[in-house]
PDB file of C-alpha atoms in Angstrom:
ATOM      1  CA  MET A1014       2.973 -41.655  -5.614  1.00  0.00           C
ATOM      2  CA  ASP A1015      -0.159 -40.134  -4.235  1.00  0.00           C
ATOM      3  CA  ASN A1016       2.302 -37.962  -2.006  1.00  0.00           C
ATOM      4  CA  GLN A1017       3.955 -36.493  -4.907  1.00  0.00           C
ATOM      5  CA  THR A1018       0.622 -35.343  -6.814  1.00  0.00           C
ATOM      6  CA  GLU A1019       1.105 -31.453  -7.471  1.00  0.00           C
ATOM      7  CA  VAL A1020      -1.498 -29.306  -6.078  1.00  0.00           C
ATOM      8  CA  ARG A1021      -3.475 -27.483  -8.893  1.00  0.00           C
ATOM      9  CA  LYS A1022      -5.635 -25.723  -6.606  1.00  0.00           C
ATOM     10  CA  PHE A1023      -6.078 -23.976  -3.000  1.00  0.00           C
ATOM     11  CA  ILE A1024      -8.334 -23.241  -0.711  1.00  0.00           C
ATOM     12  CA  LEU A1025      -8.158 -19.914   1.327  1.00  0.00           C
ATOM     13  CA  LEU A1026      -9.740 -20.267   4.626  1.00  0.00           C
ATOM     14  CA  GLY A1027     -10.433 -16.610   4.788  1.00  0.00           C
ATOM     15  CA  LEU A1028     -10.898 -14.610   7.978  1.00  0.00           C
ATOM     16  CA  THR A1029     -13.891 -16.690   9.472  1.00  0.00           C
ATOM     17  CA  SER A1030     -15.776 -20.041   9.201  1.00  0.00           C
ATOM     18  CA  LEU A1031     -18.794 -18.974  10.805  1.00  0.00           C
ATOM     19  CA  GLN A1032     -21.619 -18.889   8.333  1.00  0.00           C
ATOM     20  CA  GLY A1033     -23.442 -16.463  10.360  1.00  0.00           C
ATOM     21  CA  LEU A1034     -20.780 -13.561  10.014  1.00  0.00           C
ATOM     22  CA  GLN A1035     -20.545 -14.137   6.171  1.00  0.00           C
ATOM     23  CA  LYS A1036     -23.198 -11.787   4.785  1.00  0.00           C
ATOM     24  CA  PHE A1037     -22.246  -9.173   7.544  1.00  0.00           C
ATOM     25  CA  LEU A1038     -18.886  -9.248   6.572  1.00  0.00           C
ATOM     26  CA  PHE A1039     -19.750  -8.941   2.868  1.00  0.00           C
ATOM     27  CA  MET A1040     -21.524  -6.077   3.292  1.00  0.00           C
ATOM     28  CA  LEU A1041     -18.724  -4.615   5.536  1.00  0.00           C
ATOM     29  CA  PHE A1042     -16.160  -5.152   3.277  1.00  0.00           C
ATOM     30  CA  LEU A1043     -18.269  -4.405   0.087  1.00  0.00           C
ATOM     31  CA  LEU A1044     -18.733  -0.424   1.983  1.00  0.00           C
ATOM     32  CA  LEU A1045     -15.220  -0.575   2.532  1.00  0.00           C
ATOM     33  CA  TYR A1046     -14.090  -1.284  -1.055  1.00  0.00           C
ATOM     34  CA  LEU A1047     -16.463   1.236  -2.804  1.00  0.00           C
ATOM     35  CA  SER A1048     -15.024   3.909  -0.307  1.00  0.00           C
ATOM     36  CA  ASN A1049     -11.394   3.265  -1.794  1.00  0.00           C
ATOM     37  CA  LEU A1050     -12.790   3.156  -5.344  1.00  0.00           C
ATOM     38  CA  LEU A1051     -14.778   6.226  -4.761  1.00  0.00           C
ATOM     39  CA  GLY A1052     -12.206   8.135  -2.672  1.00  0.00           C
ATOM     40  CA  ASN A1053      -9.167   7.269  -4.670  1.00  0.00           C
ATOM     41  CA  MET A1054     -10.823   8.002  -8.079  1.00  0.00           C
ATOM     42  CA  ALA A1055     -12.032  11.354  -6.938  1.00  0.00           C
ATOM     43  CA  ILE A1056      -8.561  12.703  -5.900  1.00  0.00           C
ATOM     44  CA  MET A1057      -7.371  11.359  -9.370  1.00  0.00           C
ATOM     45  CA  ILE A1058      -9.754  12.924 -11.345  1.00  0.00           C
ATOM     46  CA  VAL A1059      -9.804  16.216  -9.379  1.00  0.00           C
ATOM     47  CA  VAL A1060      -6.102  16.166  -9.695  1.00  0.00           C
ATOM     48  CA  ILE A1061      -6.328  15.567 -13.414  1.00  0.00           C
ATOM     49  CA  CYS A1062      -8.664  18.612 -14.134  1.00  0.00           C
ATOM     50  CA  GLU A1063      -7.515  21.396 -11.734  1.00  0.00           C
ATOM     51  CA  THR A1064      -4.291  22.856 -13.500  1.00  0.00           C
ATOM     52  CA  ARG A1065      -3.599  24.539 -10.261  1.00  0.00           C
ATOM     53  CA  LEU A1066      -2.926  21.204  -8.777  1.00  0.00           C
ATOM     54  CA  HIS A1067      -0.759  20.066 -11.546  1.00  0.00           C
ATOM     55  CA  THR A1068       2.409  19.868  -9.226  1.00  0.00           C
ATOM     56  CA  PRO A1069       5.106  17.152  -8.105  1.00  0.00           C
ATOM     57  CA  MET A1070       3.185  16.898  -4.849  1.00  0.00           C
ATOM     58  CA  TYR A1071      -0.176  16.058  -6.418  1.00  0.00           C
ATOM     59  CA  PHE A1072       1.360  13.943  -9.082  1.00  0.00           C
ATOM     60  CA  PHE A1073       2.708  11.688  -6.379  1.00  0.00           C
ATOM     61  CA  LEU A1074      -0.543  11.713  -4.775  1.00  0.00           C
ATOM     62  CA  CYS A1075      -2.436  10.868  -7.904  1.00  0.00           C
ATOM     63  CA  ASN A1076      -0.048   7.738  -7.932  1.00  0.00           C
ATOM     64  CA  LEU A1077      -0.679   6.938  -4.603  1.00  0.00           C
ATOM     65  CA  SER A1078      -4.507   6.900  -5.333  1.00  0.00           C
ATOM     66  CA  CYS A1079      -3.909   4.562  -8.045  1.00  0.00           C
ATOM     67  CA  LEU A1080      -1.760   2.116  -6.129  1.00  0.00           C
ATOM     68  CA  ASP A1081      -4.481   1.996  -3.386  1.00  0.00           C
ATOM     69  CA  ILE A1082      -7.160   1.186  -6.017  1.00  0.00           C
ATOM     70  CA  PHE A1083      -4.868  -1.805  -7.414  1.00  0.00           C
ATOM     71  CA  PHE A1084      -3.973  -2.900  -4.143  1.00  0.00           C
ATOM     72  CA  SER A1085      -7.141  -3.587  -2.783  1.00  0.00           C
ATOM     73  CA  THR A1086      -8.386  -5.087  -5.999  1.00  0.00           C
ATOM     74  CA  VAL A1087      -5.904  -7.648  -6.152  1.00  0.00           C
ATOM     75  CA  THR A1088      -7.483  -9.306  -3.158  1.00  0.00           C
ATOM     76  CA  MET A1089     -10.919  -7.979  -2.054  1.00  0.00           C
ATOM     77  CA  PRO A1090     -13.012  -9.117  -5.202  1.00  0.00           C
ATOM     78  CA  LYS A1091     -11.898 -12.460  -4.733  1.00  0.00           C
ATOM     79  CA  MET A1092     -12.612 -12.098  -0.818  1.00  0.00           C
ATOM     80  CA  LEU A1093     -16.350 -10.798  -1.602  1.00  0.00           C
ATOM     81  CA  ALA A1094     -16.688 -13.599  -3.777  1.00  0.00           C
ATOM     82  CA  GLY A1095     -15.825 -16.119  -0.911  1.00  0.00           C
ATOM     83  CA  PHE A1096     -18.188 -14.157   1.627  1.00  0.00           C
ATOM     84  CA  LEU A1097     -21.212 -15.026  -0.906  1.00  0.00           C
ATOM     85  CA  SER A1098     -20.264 -18.580  -2.144  1.00  0.00           C
ATOM     86  CA  GLY A1099     -19.113 -19.605   1.638  1.00  0.00           C
ATOM     87  CA  HIS A1100     -15.769 -20.859   0.207  1.00  0.00           C
ATOM     88  CA  GLN A1101     -12.913 -19.347  -1.694  1.00  0.00           C
ATOM     89  CA  ASP A1102     -10.464 -21.613  -3.990  1.00  0.00           C
ATOM     90  CA  ILE A1103      -8.202 -20.234  -6.056  1.00  0.00           C
ATOM     91  CA  SER A1104      -5.791 -22.302  -8.805  1.00  0.00           C
ATOM     92  CA  TYR A1105      -2.445 -22.777  -8.451  1.00  0.00           C
ATOM     93  CA  THR A1106      -1.858 -19.792 -11.478  1.00  0.00           C
ATOM     94  CA  GLY A1107      -4.267 -17.492 -10.004  1.00  0.00           C
ATOM     95  CA  CYS A1108      -2.578 -17.852  -6.335  1.00  0.00           C
ATOM     96  CA  LEU A1109       0.759 -16.914  -7.850  1.00  0.00           C
ATOM     97  CA  SER A1110      -0.798 -14.150  -9.863  1.00  0.00           C
ATOM     98  CA  GLN A1111      -2.387 -12.645  -6.910  1.00  0.00           C
ATOM     99  CA  LEU A1112       0.807 -13.126  -4.724  1.00  0.00           C
ATOM    100  CA  HIS A1113       2.990 -11.296  -7.724  1.00  0.00           C
ATOM    101  CA  PHE A1114       0.608  -8.078  -7.675  1.00  0.00           C
ATOM    102  CA  PHE A1115       0.109  -8.039  -3.846  1.00  0.00           C
ATOM    103  CA  TYR A1116       3.730  -7.839  -3.651  1.00  0.00           C
ATOM    104  CA  PHE A1117       4.046  -5.403  -6.743  1.00  0.00           C
ATOM    105  CA  ILE A1118       1.956  -2.933  -5.585  1.00  0.00           C
ATOM    106  CA  GLY A1119       2.524  -3.121  -1.657  1.00  0.00           C
ATOM    107  CA  SER A1120       6.275  -2.695  -2.113  1.00  0.00           C
ATOM    108  CA  SER A1121       5.554   0.013  -4.678  1.00  0.00           C
ATOM    109  CA  GLU A1122       3.384   2.004  -2.484  1.00  0.00           C
ATOM    110  CA  ALA A1123       6.305   1.878   0.164  1.00  0.00           C
ATOM    111  CA  PHE A1124       8.611   3.328  -1.863  1.00  0.00           C
ATOM    112  CA  LEU A1125       6.390   6.030  -3.387  1.00  0.00           C
ATOM    113  CA  LEU A1126       5.595   7.287   0.184  1.00  0.00           C
ATOM    114  CA  ALA A1127       9.715   7.532   0.681  1.00  0.00           C
ATOM    115  CA  VAL A1128       9.714   9.623  -2.674  1.00  0.00           C
ATOM    116  CA  MET A1129       6.723  11.854  -1.485  1.00  0.00           C
ATOM    117  CA  ALA A1130       8.706  12.342   1.872  1.00  0.00           C
ATOM    118  CA  TYR A1131      12.008  13.549  -0.343  1.00  0.00           C
ATOM    119  CA  ASP A1132       9.650  16.135  -2.510  1.00  0.00           C
ATOM    120  CA  ARG A1133       8.229  17.693   0.952  1.00  0.00           C
ATOM    121  CA  PHE A1134      11.868  17.771   2.128  1.00  0.00           C
ATOM    122  CA  VAL A1135      12.936  19.632  -1.065  1.00  0.00           C
ATOM    123  CA  ALA A1136       9.889  21.902  -0.922  1.00  0.00           C
ATOM    124  CA  ILE A1137      10.210  23.395   2.563  1.00  0.00           C
ATOM    125  CA  CYS A1138      14.151  23.049   2.993  1.00  0.00           C
ATOM    126  CA  ASN A1139      15.024  23.970  -0.379  1.00  0.00           C
ATOM    127  CA  PRO A1140      12.477  26.260  -1.942  1.00  0.00           C
ATOM    128  CA  LEU A1141      14.280  28.091  -4.767  1.00  0.00           C
ATOM    129  CA  ARG A1142      15.654  25.338  -6.429  1.00  0.00           C
ATOM    130  CA  TYR A1143      12.358  23.094  -6.069  1.00  0.00           C
ATOM    131  CA  THR A1144      11.301  23.621  -9.830  1.00  0.00           C
ATOM    132  CA  LEU A1145      15.064  22.686 -10.860  1.00  0.00           C
ATOM    133  CA  ILE A1146      15.126  19.598  -8.604  1.00  0.00           C
ATOM    134  CA  MET A1147      11.447  18.341  -8.766  1.00  0.00           C
ATOM    135  CA  SER A1148      11.311  18.945 -12.527  1.00  0.00           C
ATOM    136  CA  PRO A1149       8.685  17.227 -14.464  1.00  0.00           C
ATOM    137  CA  GLN A1150      11.488  14.705 -16.117  1.00  0.00           C
ATOM    138  CA  ALA A1151      12.456  13.808 -12.327  1.00  0.00           C
ATOM    139  CA  CYS A1152       8.975  13.525 -11.151  1.00  0.00           C
ATOM    140  CA  LEU A1153       8.058  10.937 -14.177  1.00  0.00           C
ATOM    141  CA  LEU A1154      11.650   9.122 -13.655  1.00  0.00           C
ATOM    142  CA  LEU A1155      10.902   8.914  -9.492  1.00  0.00           C
ATOM    143  CA  ALA A1156       7.603   7.283 -10.370  1.00  0.00           C
ATOM    144  CA  VAL A1157       8.618   4.408 -12.790  1.00  0.00           C
ATOM    145  CA  GLY A1158      11.583   4.102 -10.321  1.00  0.00           C
ATOM    146  CA  THR A1159       9.148   3.021  -7.542  1.00  0.00           C
ATOM    147  CA  TRP A1160       6.861   0.926  -9.787  1.00  0.00           C
ATOM    148  CA  THR A1161      10.066  -0.492 -11.396  1.00  0.00           C
ATOM    149  CA  ILE A1162      11.438  -1.634  -7.709  1.00  0.00           C
ATOM    150  CA  GLY A1163       7.975  -2.977  -7.007  1.00  0.00           C
ATOM    151  CA  PHE A1164       7.712  -5.197  -9.998  1.00  0.00           C
ATOM    152  CA  LEU A1165      11.062  -6.548  -9.569  1.00  0.00           C
ATOM    153  CA  HIS A1166      10.790  -7.449  -6.206  1.00  0.00           C
ATOM    154  CA  ALA A1167       7.549  -8.912  -6.599  1.00  0.00           C
ATOM    155  CA  LEU A1168       9.484 -11.222  -9.274  1.00  0.00           C
ATOM    156  CA  MET A1169      11.838 -12.328  -7.403  1.00  0.00           C
ATOM    157  CA  HIS A1170       9.002 -13.487  -4.543  1.00  0.00           C
ATOM    158  CA  THR A1171       7.035 -15.013  -7.511  1.00  0.00           C
ATOM    159  CA  VAL A1172       9.747 -16.743  -9.483  1.00  0.00           C
ATOM    160  CA  MET A1173      11.266 -18.516  -5.950  1.00  0.00           C
ATOM    161  CA  THR A1174       7.618 -19.588  -4.991  1.00  0.00           C
ATOM    162  CA  SER A1175       6.770 -21.161  -8.529  1.00  0.00           C
ATOM    163  CA  ARG A1176      10.118 -23.120  -7.746  1.00  0.00           C
ATOM    164  CA  LEU A1177       8.541 -24.712  -4.563  1.00  0.00           C
ATOM    165  CA  HIS A1178       6.350 -28.164  -4.800  1.00  0.00           C
ATOM    166  CA  PHE A1179       3.036 -28.802  -3.397  1.00  0.00           C
ATOM    167  CA  CYS A1180       1.829 -31.953  -2.925  1.00  0.00           C
ATOM    168  CA  GLY A1181       0.178 -32.034   0.470  1.00  0.00           C
ATOM    169  CA  PRO A1182      -2.442 -30.070   2.065  1.00  0.00           C
ATOM    170  CA  ASN A1183      -4.174 -26.981   0.171  1.00  0.00           C
ATOM    171  CA  HIS A1184      -5.842 -25.134   2.754  1.00  0.00           C
ATOM    172  CA  ILE A1185      -3.886 -21.564   3.137  1.00  0.00           C
ATOM    173  CA  GLN A1186      -4.573 -19.819   6.522  1.00  0.00           C
ATOM    174  CA  HIS A1187      -5.195 -16.454   4.941  1.00  0.00           C
ATOM    175  CA  TYR A1188      -7.748 -14.677   3.129  1.00  0.00           C
ATOM    176  CA  SER A1189      -5.433 -14.175  -0.025  1.00  0.00           C
ATOM    177  CA  CYS A1190      -2.208 -16.141  -1.029  1.00  0.00           C
ATOM    178  CA  ASP A1191       0.383 -14.305   0.880  1.00  0.00           C
ATOM    179  CA  ILE A1192       3.884 -15.777   0.958  1.00  0.00           C
ATOM    180  CA  LYS A1193       3.828 -16.803   4.604  1.00  0.00           C
ATOM    181  CA  PRO A1194       0.990 -19.044   4.790  1.00  0.00           C
ATOM    182  CA  LEU A1195       1.499 -20.473   1.258  1.00  0.00           C
ATOM    183  CA  VAL A1196       5.188 -21.576   1.376  1.00  0.00           C
ATOM    184  CA  ARG A1197       4.232 -23.531   4.825  1.00  0.00           C
ATOM    185  CA  LEU A1198       2.392 -25.856   2.493  1.00  0.00           C
ATOM    186  CA  ALA A1199       5.389 -26.390   0.543  1.00  0.00           C
ATOM    187  CA  CYS A1200       6.834 -30.194   0.300  1.00  0.00           C
ATOM    188  CA  ASN A1201      10.259 -29.298  -0.207  1.00  0.00           C
ATOM    189  CA  SER A1202      12.437 -26.927   1.429  1.00  0.00           C
ATOM    190  CA  SER A1203      11.286 -23.267   2.190  1.00  0.00           C
ATOM    191  CA  GLN A1204      14.114 -21.764   3.916  1.00  0.00           C
ATOM    192  CA  LEU A1205      15.650 -19.501   1.220  1.00  0.00           C
ATOM    193  CA  ASN A1206      12.099 -18.263   0.638  1.00  0.00           C
ATOM    194  CA  LEU A1207      11.418 -17.120   4.115  1.00  0.00           C
ATOM    195  CA  ASN A1208      15.002 -15.541   4.165  1.00  0.00           C
ATOM    196  CA  LEU A1209      14.371 -13.920   1.203  1.00  0.00           C
ATOM    197  CA  LEU A1210      11.139 -12.561   2.755  1.00  0.00           C
ATOM    198  CA  ASN A1211      12.809 -11.288   6.136  1.00  0.00           C
ATOM    199  CA  ILE A1212      16.095  -9.824   4.155  1.00  0.00           C
ATOM    200  CA  ILE A1213      14.733  -8.380   1.154  1.00  0.00           C
ATOM    201  CA  THR A1214      11.262  -7.580   2.049  1.00  0.00           C
ATOM    202  CA  GLY A1215      11.937  -6.489   5.987  1.00  0.00           C
ATOM    203  CA  SER A1216      14.775  -4.115   4.310  1.00  0.00           C
ATOM    204  CA  LEU A1217      12.503  -2.972   1.640  1.00  0.00           C
ATOM    205  CA  ALA A1218      10.186  -1.756   4.346  1.00  0.00           C
ATOM    206  CA  ILE A1219      12.934  -0.647   6.908  1.00  0.00           C
ATOM    207  CA  GLY A1220      14.502   1.363   4.498  1.00  0.00           C
ATOM    208  CA  PRO A1221      11.798   3.619   3.083  1.00  0.00           C
ATOM    209  CA  PHE A1222      10.606   4.143   6.446  1.00  0.00           C
ATOM    210  CA  VAL A1223      13.771   5.083   8.193  1.00  0.00           C
ATOM    211  CA  PHE A1224      14.227   7.675   5.005  1.00  0.00           C
ATOM    212  CA  THR A1225      10.827   9.239   5.751  1.00  0.00           C
ATOM    213  CA  LEU A1226      11.167   9.369   9.470  1.00  0.00           C
ATOM    214  CA  LEU A1227      14.891  11.525   9.138  1.00  0.00           C
ATOM    215  CA  SER A1228      13.234  13.447   6.393  1.00  0.00           C
ATOM    216  CA  TYR A1229      10.564  14.541   8.290  1.00  0.00           C
ATOM    217  CA  LEU A1230      12.948  15.270  11.508  1.00  0.00           C
ATOM    218  CA  TYR A1231      14.925  17.483   9.277  1.00  0.00           C
ATOM    219  CA  ILE A1232      12.021  18.992   8.012  1.00  0.00           C
ATOM    220  CA  PHE A1233      10.265  19.667  11.720  1.00  0.00           C
ATOM    221  CA  SER A1234      13.793  21.205  12.996  1.00  0.00           C
ATOM    222  CA  PHE A1235      13.816  23.411   9.938  1.00  0.00           C
ATOM    223  CA  LEU A1236      10.008  24.817  10.168  1.00  0.00           C
ATOM    224  CA  ARG A1237      11.016  25.441  14.001  1.00  0.00           C
ATOM    225  CA  LEU A1238      14.594  27.001  13.624  1.00  0.00           C
ATOM    226  CA  LYS A1239      14.412  28.635   9.817  1.00  0.00           C
ATOM    227  CA  VAL A1240      10.600  29.532   9.449  1.00  0.00           C
ATOM    228  CA  GLN A1241       9.456  32.920  11.032  1.00  0.00           C
ATOM    229  CA  SER A1242       6.030  32.872   9.258  1.00  0.00           C
ATOM    230  CA  LYS A1243       3.125  31.639  11.809  1.00  0.00           C
ATOM    231  CA  GLU A1244       1.153  30.743   8.498  1.00  0.00           C
ATOM    232  CA  GLY A1245       3.898  29.187   6.607  1.00  0.00           C
ATOM    233  CA  ARG A1246       4.770  27.062   9.294  1.00  0.00           C
ATOM    234  CA  ARG A1247       1.495  25.977   9.753  1.00  0.00           C
ATOM    235  CA  LYS A1248       0.605  25.201   6.083  1.00  0.00           C
ATOM    236  CA  ALA A1249       3.743  23.018   6.354  1.00  0.00           C
ATOM    237  CA  PHE A1250       2.992  20.995   9.208  1.00  0.00           C
ATOM    238  CA  SER A1251      -0.476  20.439   7.920  1.00  0.00           C
ATOM    239  CA  THR A1252       0.827  18.602   4.872  1.00  0.00           C
ATOM    240  CA  CYS A1253       3.602  16.904   6.819  1.00  0.00           C
ATOM    241  CA  VAL A1254       1.064  15.539   9.346  1.00  0.00           C
ATOM    242  CA  SER A1255      -1.109  14.115   6.562  1.00  0.00           C
ATOM    243  CA  HIS A1256       1.598  12.586   5.319  1.00  0.00           C
ATOM    244  CA  LEU A1257       3.123  10.962   8.231  1.00  0.00           C
ATOM    245  CA  THR A1258      -0.352   9.702   9.200  1.00  0.00           C
ATOM    246  CA  VAL A1259      -0.498   7.645   5.631  1.00  0.00           C
ATOM    247  CA  VAL A1260       3.503   6.327   6.470  1.00  0.00           C
ATOM    248  CA  ALA A1261       2.325   5.271  10.039  1.00  0.00           C
ATOM    249  CA  LEU A1262      -0.914   3.329   8.852  1.00  0.00           C
ATOM    250  CA  LEU A1263       1.260   1.667   6.073  1.00  0.00           C
ATOM    251  CA  TYR A1264       4.756   0.874   7.678  1.00  0.00           C
ATOM    252  CA  VAL A1265       3.456  -0.371  11.283  1.00  0.00           C
ATOM    253  CA  PRO A1266       1.348  -2.907  10.029  1.00  0.00           C
ATOM    254  CA  VAL A1267       3.767  -4.063   7.185  1.00  0.00           C
ATOM    255  CA  ILE A1268       7.029  -3.983  10.026  1.00  0.00           C
ATOM    256  CA  PHE A1269       5.094  -6.249  12.149  1.00  0.00           C
ATOM    257  CA  ASN A1270       4.589  -8.572   9.497  1.00  0.00           C
ATOM    258  CA  TYR A1271       7.871  -8.473   7.526  1.00  0.00           C
ATOM    259  CA  VAL A1272      10.468  -7.539  10.111  1.00  0.00           C
ATOM    260  CA  PRO A1273      10.353 -10.127  13.127  1.00  0.00           C
ATOM    261  CA  PRO A1274      11.344 -13.867  11.894  1.00  0.00           C
ATOM    262  CA  SER A1275       8.703 -15.018   9.286  1.00  0.00           C
ATOM    263  CA  SER A1276       7.520 -17.796  11.501  1.00  0.00           C
ATOM    264  CA  GLY A1277       7.341 -16.115  14.769  1.00  0.00           C
ATOM    265  CA  ASN A1278       3.885 -14.001  13.965  1.00  0.00           C
ATOM    266  CA  SER A1279       0.282 -16.148  14.435  1.00  0.00           C
ATOM    267  CA  PRO A1280      -1.320 -16.708  11.292  1.00  0.00           C
ATOM    268  CA  ARG A1281      -4.525 -14.620  12.883  1.00  0.00           C
ATOM    269  CA  TRP A1282      -2.378 -11.844  13.712  1.00  0.00           C
ATOM    270  CA  THR A1283      -0.235 -11.923  10.281  1.00  0.00           C
ATOM    271  CA  MET A1284      -4.027 -11.735   8.504  1.00  0.00           C
ATOM    272  CA  ILE A1285      -4.966  -8.602  10.784  1.00  0.00           C
ATOM    273  CA  ALA A1286      -2.158  -6.526   9.841  1.00  0.00           C
ATOM    274  CA  THR A1287      -2.331  -7.307   6.412  1.00  0.00           C
ATOM    275  CA  LEU A1288      -5.854  -6.391   6.788  1.00  0.00           C
ATOM    276  CA  MET A1289      -4.768  -3.091   8.156  1.00  0.00           C
ATOM    277  CA  TYR A1290      -2.726  -2.225   5.390  1.00  0.00           C
ATOM    278  CA  ASN A1291      -4.412  -3.893   2.335  1.00  0.00           C
ATOM    279  CA  VAL A1292      -8.023  -2.779   3.226  1.00  0.00           C
ATOM    280  CA  VAL A1293      -8.414  -0.136   5.824  1.00  0.00           C
ATOM    281  CA  THR A1294      -5.326   1.889   4.975  1.00  0.00           C
ATOM    282  CA  PRO A1295      -6.453   3.015   1.086  1.00  0.00           C
ATOM    283  CA  VAL A1296      -9.997   3.620   2.388  1.00  0.00           C
ATOM    284  CA  LEU A1297      -8.295   5.965   5.100  1.00  0.00           C
ATOM    285  CA  ASN A1298      -5.933   7.888   2.648  1.00  0.00           C
ATOM    286  CA  PRO A1299      -8.252   9.832   0.675  1.00  0.00           C
ATOM    287  CA  LEU A1300      -9.938  10.832   3.910  1.00  0.00           C
ATOM    288  CA  ILE A1301      -6.673  12.082   5.401  1.00  0.00           C
ATOM    289  CA  TYR A1302      -5.420  14.091   2.426  1.00  0.00           C
ATOM    290  CA  THR A1303      -8.610  15.683   2.000  1.00  0.00           C
ATOM    291  CA  LEU A1304      -9.512  16.425   5.357  1.00  0.00           C
ATOM    292  CA  ARG A1305      -6.092  18.205   6.042  1.00  0.00           C
ATOM    293  CA  ASN A1306      -5.581  19.796   2.664  1.00  0.00           C
ATOM    294  CA  VAL A1307      -7.227  22.843   1.664  1.00  0.00           C
ATOM    295  CA  GLU A1308      -6.319  22.964  -1.971  1.00  0.00           C
ATOM    296  CA  VAL A1309      -7.793  19.457  -2.528  1.00  0.00           C
ATOM    297  CA  LYS A1310     -11.007  20.529  -0.502  1.00  0.00           C
ATOM    298  CA  ARG A1311     -11.603  23.626  -2.573  1.00  0.00           C
ATOM    299  CA  ALA A1312     -11.048  21.806  -5.851  1.00  0.00           C
ATOM    300  CA  LEU A1313     -13.107  18.515  -4.677  1.00  0.00           C
ATOM    301  CA  LYS A1314     -16.059  21.627  -3.662  1.00  0.00           C
ATOM    302  CA  ARG A1315     -16.112  23.182  -6.997  1.00  0.00           C
ATOM    303  CA  ARG A1316     -15.808  19.902  -9.069  1.00  0.00           C
ATOM    304  CA  LEU A1317     -19.017  18.412  -7.000  1.00  0.00           C
ATOM    305  CA  PHE A1318     -21.099  21.854  -6.162  1.00  0.00           C
ATOM    306  CA  SER A1319     -20.094  24.239  -9.122  1.00  0.00           C
ATOM    307  CA  ARG A1320     -23.189  25.457 -10.738  1.00  0.00           C
ATOM    308  CA  GLU A1321     -21.633  24.934 -14.041  1.00  0.00           C
TER     309      GLU A1321
END
């Protein structure tokens, strides 16, 4: 009978069990989290306030900043509280909620980057029809579509995980309720969950990634063969390089986590890869877009240093 007792609380083992590192990690990740909030909120405020930035590209950039803030907020407050208290416990309901929003926002961001690649493809390769193709209605539909796909994908994993029974160990080898370390604790078979993770989530990672790469390969060949203006080519390359950097920072660790067989990666390397796209990438995105984007830098300077 004791073996059939349902687990109602999980213990997140976190990044390390060494007490001496807890305060250092707390300060480090607090700095990263605050940088994420300030950087992405600055981009959102600038895009909203500057009418000249009311274009499809900056509309999607504003969506990306919003997702970055939410993405880190799903896991970071709990992680920071654990560094201070020395242990991280989370209820069964809280664990499922964290899992749902993690996959909801993460998969939405993966599709949003593909939409941003499509936006650049139309802007550079078909500029005369750009305003017609990327109309406000089309942009809104694409944005809603990315969030909807992300929600449905997360809902699938949440429902399937809720069908598992947890009656044994409750220590999760992760800093959050990710699917792979969580289903290892299930008392009944979790093979269907792992298959869905490999097939569905792997496809949702590979599909937008391949689409984005093909879009930029076509854009680069178009710029090389069709665009004669050096200034126009330089500006287009600058925008595309910024986006490709963000794409690499997100997709490379995601593919490392979800495309190989889900039981093949060690928990430590899985956690490091998750940290890259869940914590580090949202901090770097504002820096990448502002440092390589003249319009955003000018708008920020006007907002921060204007005498008015």
